CSV table of C-alpha atoms and ligand atoms in Angstrom, one decimal:
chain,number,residue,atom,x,y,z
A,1,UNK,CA,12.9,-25.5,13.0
A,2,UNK,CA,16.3,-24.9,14.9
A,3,UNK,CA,17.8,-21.5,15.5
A,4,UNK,CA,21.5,-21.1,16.6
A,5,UNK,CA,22.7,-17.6,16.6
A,6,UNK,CA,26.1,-17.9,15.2
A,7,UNK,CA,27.4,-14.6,15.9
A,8,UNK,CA,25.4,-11.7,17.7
A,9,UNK,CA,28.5,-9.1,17.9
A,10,UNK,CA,27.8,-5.3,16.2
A,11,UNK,CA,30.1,-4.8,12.5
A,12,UNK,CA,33.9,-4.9,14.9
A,13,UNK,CA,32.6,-7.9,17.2
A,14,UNK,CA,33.3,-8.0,21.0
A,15,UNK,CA,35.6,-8.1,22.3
A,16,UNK,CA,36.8,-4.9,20.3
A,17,UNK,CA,40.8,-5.4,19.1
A,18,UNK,CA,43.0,-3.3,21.7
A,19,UNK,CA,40.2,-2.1,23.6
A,20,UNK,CA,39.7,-1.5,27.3
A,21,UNK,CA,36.2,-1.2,28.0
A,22,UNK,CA,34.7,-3.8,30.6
A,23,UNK,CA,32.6,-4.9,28.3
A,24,UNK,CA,35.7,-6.3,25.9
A,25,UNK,CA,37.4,-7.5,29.2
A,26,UNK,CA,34.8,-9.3,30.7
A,27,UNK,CA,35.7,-13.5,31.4
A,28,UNK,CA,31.8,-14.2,30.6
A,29,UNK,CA,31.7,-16.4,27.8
A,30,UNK,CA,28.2,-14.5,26.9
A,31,UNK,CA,30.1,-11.3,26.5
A,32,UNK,CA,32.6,-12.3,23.1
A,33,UNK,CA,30.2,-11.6,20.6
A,34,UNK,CA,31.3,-12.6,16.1
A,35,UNK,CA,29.7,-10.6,13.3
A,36,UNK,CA,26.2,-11.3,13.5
A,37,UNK,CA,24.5,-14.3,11.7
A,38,UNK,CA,22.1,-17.0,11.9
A,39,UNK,CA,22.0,-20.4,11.1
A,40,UNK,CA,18.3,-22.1,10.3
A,41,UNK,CA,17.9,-25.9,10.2
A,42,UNK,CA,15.0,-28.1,9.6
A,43,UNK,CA,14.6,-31.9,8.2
A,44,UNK,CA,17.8,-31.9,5.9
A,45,UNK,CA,18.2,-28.1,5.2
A,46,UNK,CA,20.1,-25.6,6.7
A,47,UNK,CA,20.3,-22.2,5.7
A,48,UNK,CA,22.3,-19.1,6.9
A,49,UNK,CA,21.5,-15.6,7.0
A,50,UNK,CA,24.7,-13.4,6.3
A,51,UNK,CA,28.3,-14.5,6.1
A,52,UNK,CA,30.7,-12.1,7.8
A,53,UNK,CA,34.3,-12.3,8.5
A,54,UNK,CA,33.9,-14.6,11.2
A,55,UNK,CA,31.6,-16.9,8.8
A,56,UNK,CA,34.6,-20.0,9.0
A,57,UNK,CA,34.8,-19.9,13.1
A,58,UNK,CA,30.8,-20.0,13.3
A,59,UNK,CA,30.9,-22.7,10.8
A,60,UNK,CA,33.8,-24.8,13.0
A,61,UNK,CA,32.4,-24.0,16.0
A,62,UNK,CA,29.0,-25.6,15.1
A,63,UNK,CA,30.7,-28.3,13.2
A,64,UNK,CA,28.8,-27.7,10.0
A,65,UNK,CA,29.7,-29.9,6.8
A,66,UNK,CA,26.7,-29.1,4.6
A,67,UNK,CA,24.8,-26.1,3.8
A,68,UNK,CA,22.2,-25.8,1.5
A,69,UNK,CA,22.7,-22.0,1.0
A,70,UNK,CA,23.6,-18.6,2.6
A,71,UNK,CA,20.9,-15.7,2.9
A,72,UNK,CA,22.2,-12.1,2.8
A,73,UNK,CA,20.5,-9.0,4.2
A,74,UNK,CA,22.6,-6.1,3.0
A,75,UNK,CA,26.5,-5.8,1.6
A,76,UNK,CA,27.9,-4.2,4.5
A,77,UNK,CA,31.3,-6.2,5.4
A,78,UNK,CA,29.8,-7.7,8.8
A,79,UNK,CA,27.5,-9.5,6.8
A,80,UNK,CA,29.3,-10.5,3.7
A,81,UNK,CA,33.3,-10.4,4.4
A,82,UNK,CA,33.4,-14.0,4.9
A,83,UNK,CA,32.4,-15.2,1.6
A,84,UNK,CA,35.8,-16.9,0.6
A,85,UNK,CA,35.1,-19.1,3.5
A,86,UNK,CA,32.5,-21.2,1.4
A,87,UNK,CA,35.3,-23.0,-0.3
A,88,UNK,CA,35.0,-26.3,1.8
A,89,UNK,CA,31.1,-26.5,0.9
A,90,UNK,CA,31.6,-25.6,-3.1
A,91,UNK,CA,34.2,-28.2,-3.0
A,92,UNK,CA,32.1,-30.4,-1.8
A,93,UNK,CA,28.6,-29.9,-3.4
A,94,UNK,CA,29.8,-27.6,-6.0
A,95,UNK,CA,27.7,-24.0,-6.7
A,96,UNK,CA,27.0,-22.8,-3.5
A,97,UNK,CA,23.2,-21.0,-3.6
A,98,UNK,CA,23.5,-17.3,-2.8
A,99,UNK,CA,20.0,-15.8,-1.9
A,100,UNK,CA,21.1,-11.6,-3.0
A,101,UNK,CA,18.7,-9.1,-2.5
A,102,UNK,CA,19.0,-7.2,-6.1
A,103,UNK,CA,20.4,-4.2,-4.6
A,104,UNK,CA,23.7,-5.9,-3.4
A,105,UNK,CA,24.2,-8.1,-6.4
A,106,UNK,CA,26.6,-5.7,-8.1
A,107,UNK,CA,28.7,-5.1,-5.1
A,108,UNK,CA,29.2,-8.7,-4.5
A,109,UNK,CA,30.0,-9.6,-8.1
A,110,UNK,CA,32.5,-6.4,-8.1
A,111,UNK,CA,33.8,-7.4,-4.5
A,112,UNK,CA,34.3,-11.0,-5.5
A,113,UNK,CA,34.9,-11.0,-8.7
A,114,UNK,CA,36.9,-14.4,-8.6
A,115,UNK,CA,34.2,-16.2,-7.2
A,116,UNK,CA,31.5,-15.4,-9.7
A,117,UNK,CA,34.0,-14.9,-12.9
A,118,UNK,CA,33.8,-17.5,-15.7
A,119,UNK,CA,36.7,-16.7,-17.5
A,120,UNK,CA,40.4,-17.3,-15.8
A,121,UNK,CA,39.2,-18.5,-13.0
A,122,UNK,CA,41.8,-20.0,-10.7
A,123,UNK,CA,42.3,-23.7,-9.4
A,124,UNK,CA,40.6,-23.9,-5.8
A,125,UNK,CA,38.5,-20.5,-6.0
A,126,UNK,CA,34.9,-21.0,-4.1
A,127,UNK,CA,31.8,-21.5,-6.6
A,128,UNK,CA,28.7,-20.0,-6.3
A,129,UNK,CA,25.1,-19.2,-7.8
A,130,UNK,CA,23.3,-16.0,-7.3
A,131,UNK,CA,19.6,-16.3,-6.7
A,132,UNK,CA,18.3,-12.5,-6.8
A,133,UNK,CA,15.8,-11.4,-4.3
A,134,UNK,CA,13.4,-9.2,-4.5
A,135,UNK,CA,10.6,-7.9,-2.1
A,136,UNK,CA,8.5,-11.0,-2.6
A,137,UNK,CA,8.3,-14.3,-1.0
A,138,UNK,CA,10.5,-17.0,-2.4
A,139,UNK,CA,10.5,-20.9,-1.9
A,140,UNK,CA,13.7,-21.8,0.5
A,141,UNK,CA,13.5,-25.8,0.7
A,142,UNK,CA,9.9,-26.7,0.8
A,143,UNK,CA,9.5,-23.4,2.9
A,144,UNK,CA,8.4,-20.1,2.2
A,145,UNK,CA,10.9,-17.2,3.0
A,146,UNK,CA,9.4,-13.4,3.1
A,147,UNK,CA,11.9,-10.5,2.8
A,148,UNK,CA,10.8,-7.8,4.8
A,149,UNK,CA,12.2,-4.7,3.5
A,150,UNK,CA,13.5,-1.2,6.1
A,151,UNK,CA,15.8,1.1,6.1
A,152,UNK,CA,19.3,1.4,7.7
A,153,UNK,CA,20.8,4.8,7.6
A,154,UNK,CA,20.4,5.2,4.1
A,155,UNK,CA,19.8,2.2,2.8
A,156,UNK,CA,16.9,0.1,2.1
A,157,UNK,CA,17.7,-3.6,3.5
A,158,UNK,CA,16.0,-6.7,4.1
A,159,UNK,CA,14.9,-8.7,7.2
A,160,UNK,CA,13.3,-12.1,6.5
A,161,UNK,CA,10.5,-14.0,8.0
A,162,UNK,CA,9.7,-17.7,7.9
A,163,UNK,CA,7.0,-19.3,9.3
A,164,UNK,CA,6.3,-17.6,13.1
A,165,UNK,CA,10.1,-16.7,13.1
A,166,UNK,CA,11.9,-13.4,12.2
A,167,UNK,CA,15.5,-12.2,11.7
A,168,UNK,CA,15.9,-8.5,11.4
A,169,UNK,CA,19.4,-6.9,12.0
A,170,UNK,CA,20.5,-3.8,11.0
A,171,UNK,CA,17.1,-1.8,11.1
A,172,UNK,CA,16.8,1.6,11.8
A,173,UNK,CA,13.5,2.9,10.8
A,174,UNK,CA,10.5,0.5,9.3
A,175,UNK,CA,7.2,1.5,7.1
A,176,UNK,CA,3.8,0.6,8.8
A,177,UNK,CA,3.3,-1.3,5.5
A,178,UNK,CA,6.3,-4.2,6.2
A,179,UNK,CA,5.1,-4.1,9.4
A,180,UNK,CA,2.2,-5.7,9.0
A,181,UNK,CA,5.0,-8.9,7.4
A,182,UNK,CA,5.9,-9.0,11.0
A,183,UNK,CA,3.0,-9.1,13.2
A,184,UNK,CA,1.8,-12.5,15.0
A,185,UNK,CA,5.4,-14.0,15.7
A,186,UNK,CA,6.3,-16.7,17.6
A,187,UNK,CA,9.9,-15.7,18.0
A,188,UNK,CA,11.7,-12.0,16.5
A,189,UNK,CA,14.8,-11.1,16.3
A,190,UNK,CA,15.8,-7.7,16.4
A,191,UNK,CA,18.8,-5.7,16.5
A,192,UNK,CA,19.9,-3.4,19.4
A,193,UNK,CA,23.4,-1.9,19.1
A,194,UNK,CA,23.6,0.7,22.5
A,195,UNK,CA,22.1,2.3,25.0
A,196,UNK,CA,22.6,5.5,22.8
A,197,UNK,CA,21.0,6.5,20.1
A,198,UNK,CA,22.8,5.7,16.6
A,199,UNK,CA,22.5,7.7,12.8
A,200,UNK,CA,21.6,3.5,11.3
A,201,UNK,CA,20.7,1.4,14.1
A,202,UNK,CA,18.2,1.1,16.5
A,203,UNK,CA,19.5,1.4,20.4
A,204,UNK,CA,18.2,-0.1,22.9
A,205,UNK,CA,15.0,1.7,23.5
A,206,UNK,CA,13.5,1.9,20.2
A,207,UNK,CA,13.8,-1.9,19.9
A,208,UNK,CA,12.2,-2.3,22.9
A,209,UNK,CA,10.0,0.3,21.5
A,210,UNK,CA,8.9,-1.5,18.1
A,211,UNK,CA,8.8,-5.0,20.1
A,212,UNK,CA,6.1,-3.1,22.5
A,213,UNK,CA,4.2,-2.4,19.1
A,214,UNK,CA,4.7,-6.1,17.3
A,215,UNK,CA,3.8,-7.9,20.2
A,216,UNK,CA,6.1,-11.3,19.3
A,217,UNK,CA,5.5,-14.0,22.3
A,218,UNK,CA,9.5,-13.9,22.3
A,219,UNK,CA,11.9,-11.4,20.8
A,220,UNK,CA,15.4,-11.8,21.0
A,221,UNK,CA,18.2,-8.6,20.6
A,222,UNK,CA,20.9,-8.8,18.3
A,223,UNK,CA,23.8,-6.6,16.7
A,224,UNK,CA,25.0,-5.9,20.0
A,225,UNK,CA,28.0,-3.5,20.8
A,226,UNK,CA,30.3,-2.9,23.8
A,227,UNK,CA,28.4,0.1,25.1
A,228,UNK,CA,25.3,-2.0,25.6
A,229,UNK,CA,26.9,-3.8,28.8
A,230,UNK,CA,27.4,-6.6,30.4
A,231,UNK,CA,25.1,-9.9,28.9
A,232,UNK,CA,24.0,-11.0,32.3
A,233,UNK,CA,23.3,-6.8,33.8
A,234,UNK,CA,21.2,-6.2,30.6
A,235,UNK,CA,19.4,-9.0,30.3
A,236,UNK,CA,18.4,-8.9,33.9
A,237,UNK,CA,16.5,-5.6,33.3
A,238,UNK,CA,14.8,-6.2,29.9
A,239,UNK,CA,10.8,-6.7,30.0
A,240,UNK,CA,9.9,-10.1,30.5
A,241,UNK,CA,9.8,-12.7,27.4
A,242,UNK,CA,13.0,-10.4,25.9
A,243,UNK,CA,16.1,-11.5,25.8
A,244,UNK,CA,19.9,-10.9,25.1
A,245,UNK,CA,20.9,-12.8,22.3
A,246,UNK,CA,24.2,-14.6,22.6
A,247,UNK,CA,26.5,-16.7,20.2
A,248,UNK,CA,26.0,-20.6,20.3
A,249,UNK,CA,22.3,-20.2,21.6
A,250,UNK,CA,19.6,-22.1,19.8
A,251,UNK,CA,15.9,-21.9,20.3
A,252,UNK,CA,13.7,-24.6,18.9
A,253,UNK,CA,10.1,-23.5,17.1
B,301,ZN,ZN1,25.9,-5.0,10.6
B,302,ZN,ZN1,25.0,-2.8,8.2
């Protein structure tokens, strides 16, 4: 299985619009961060896990022309804005499958109504077909997927795992019980926003912290904001077999 990070970038990306901080200054191409995604690829599939507003540059940028479905992990507009975007692949293959925990299914219908309306819909608007998750596994190709369900802020969201990989962005607090979904990894990927701490995501510390307690042979951070610093200064200091996450990198499983 292939893993390209398509966007790695907290819910304004980095750089931040009319900011000054280093961070958003910097010339290192590891320091722009998009909305935070992931695409998955194996024989002929390939899946990807959320769709935010920069959904059409990470689909250009890896020259994509066929998808065989998008995964979502919560509603927040990071990880769902950029659902108009999937006009090129309904055009082409028609329904495009939408994997929708059953928590967010209302707020996508309401938010895009034109997309999943039968009745006047207009020339051109993307198609789609909701498949509703729920916390059990569910067949994605001839794999298995596994929602892994946590909470961040308020709201209970899902992670996934497939095989000896995991994507988990946006958690803030998980049960010992959907822990044990995560244990023996081969590869995790968590989310860790700041150095400070944060009301709905974990910083830096506590997911080095819940790494510490999963024990993945590699974990990879995600969700990343400004105030976390510099790509190359962080990553030098991280314990060994983490890393920084950055857009365009692909790991192999
Ligand atoms: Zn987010
Ligand atoms: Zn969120």
């Amino acid at each position: 299985m292939k893993i390209t990070f398509l966007g790695t970038g907290t819910s304004q990306g980095i750089p931040v619009i009319g900011c000054t901080h280093p961070v958003c200054l910097s010339d290192d191409p590891k320091d722009k961060r998009l909305r935070s995604a992931v695409m998955l690829e194996w024989k002929d599939y390939r899946y990807i896990i959320d769709c935010g507003m920069d959904f059409r540059q990470q689909m250009l940028r890896e020259n994509v022309s066929k998808i065989d479905g998008i995964i979502f992990t919560h509603e927040h507009a990071d990880h769902t804005s950029g659902l108009d975007d999937i006009r090129p692949f309904s055009r082409a293959m028609g329904n495009v499958p939408l994997y929708v925990p059953e928590r967010i299914r209302g707020n996508l219908e309401q938010r895009f109504h034109y997309i999943f309306t039968k009745v006047n819909r207009y020339p051109g608007a993307p198609s789609a077909k909701i498949h509703v998750i729920e916390n059990k596994p569910f067949t994605l190709g001839d794999k298995i997927m596994i929602p892994v369900e946590f909470i961040h802020g308020k709201l209970p969201i899902f992670g996934y795992r497939i095989e000896n990989f995991a994507y988990l962005t946006d958690l803030k607090t998980i049960s010992e019980k959907e822990k044990e979904k995560i244990r023996n990894l081969d590869v995790l990927v968590l989310n860790a926003l700041q150095i400070n701490s944060h009301p709905t995501h974990l910083n830096l510390s506590e997911a080095l912290e819940l790494i510490e307690d999963l024990q993945p042979k590699k974990a990879y951070l995600t969700h990343i904001n400004h105030y976390l610093g510099f790509h190359k200064a962080v990553e030098s200091e991280l314990p060994e077999n983490v890393y920084l996450a950055y857009d365009g990198l692909k790991l192999e499983l």
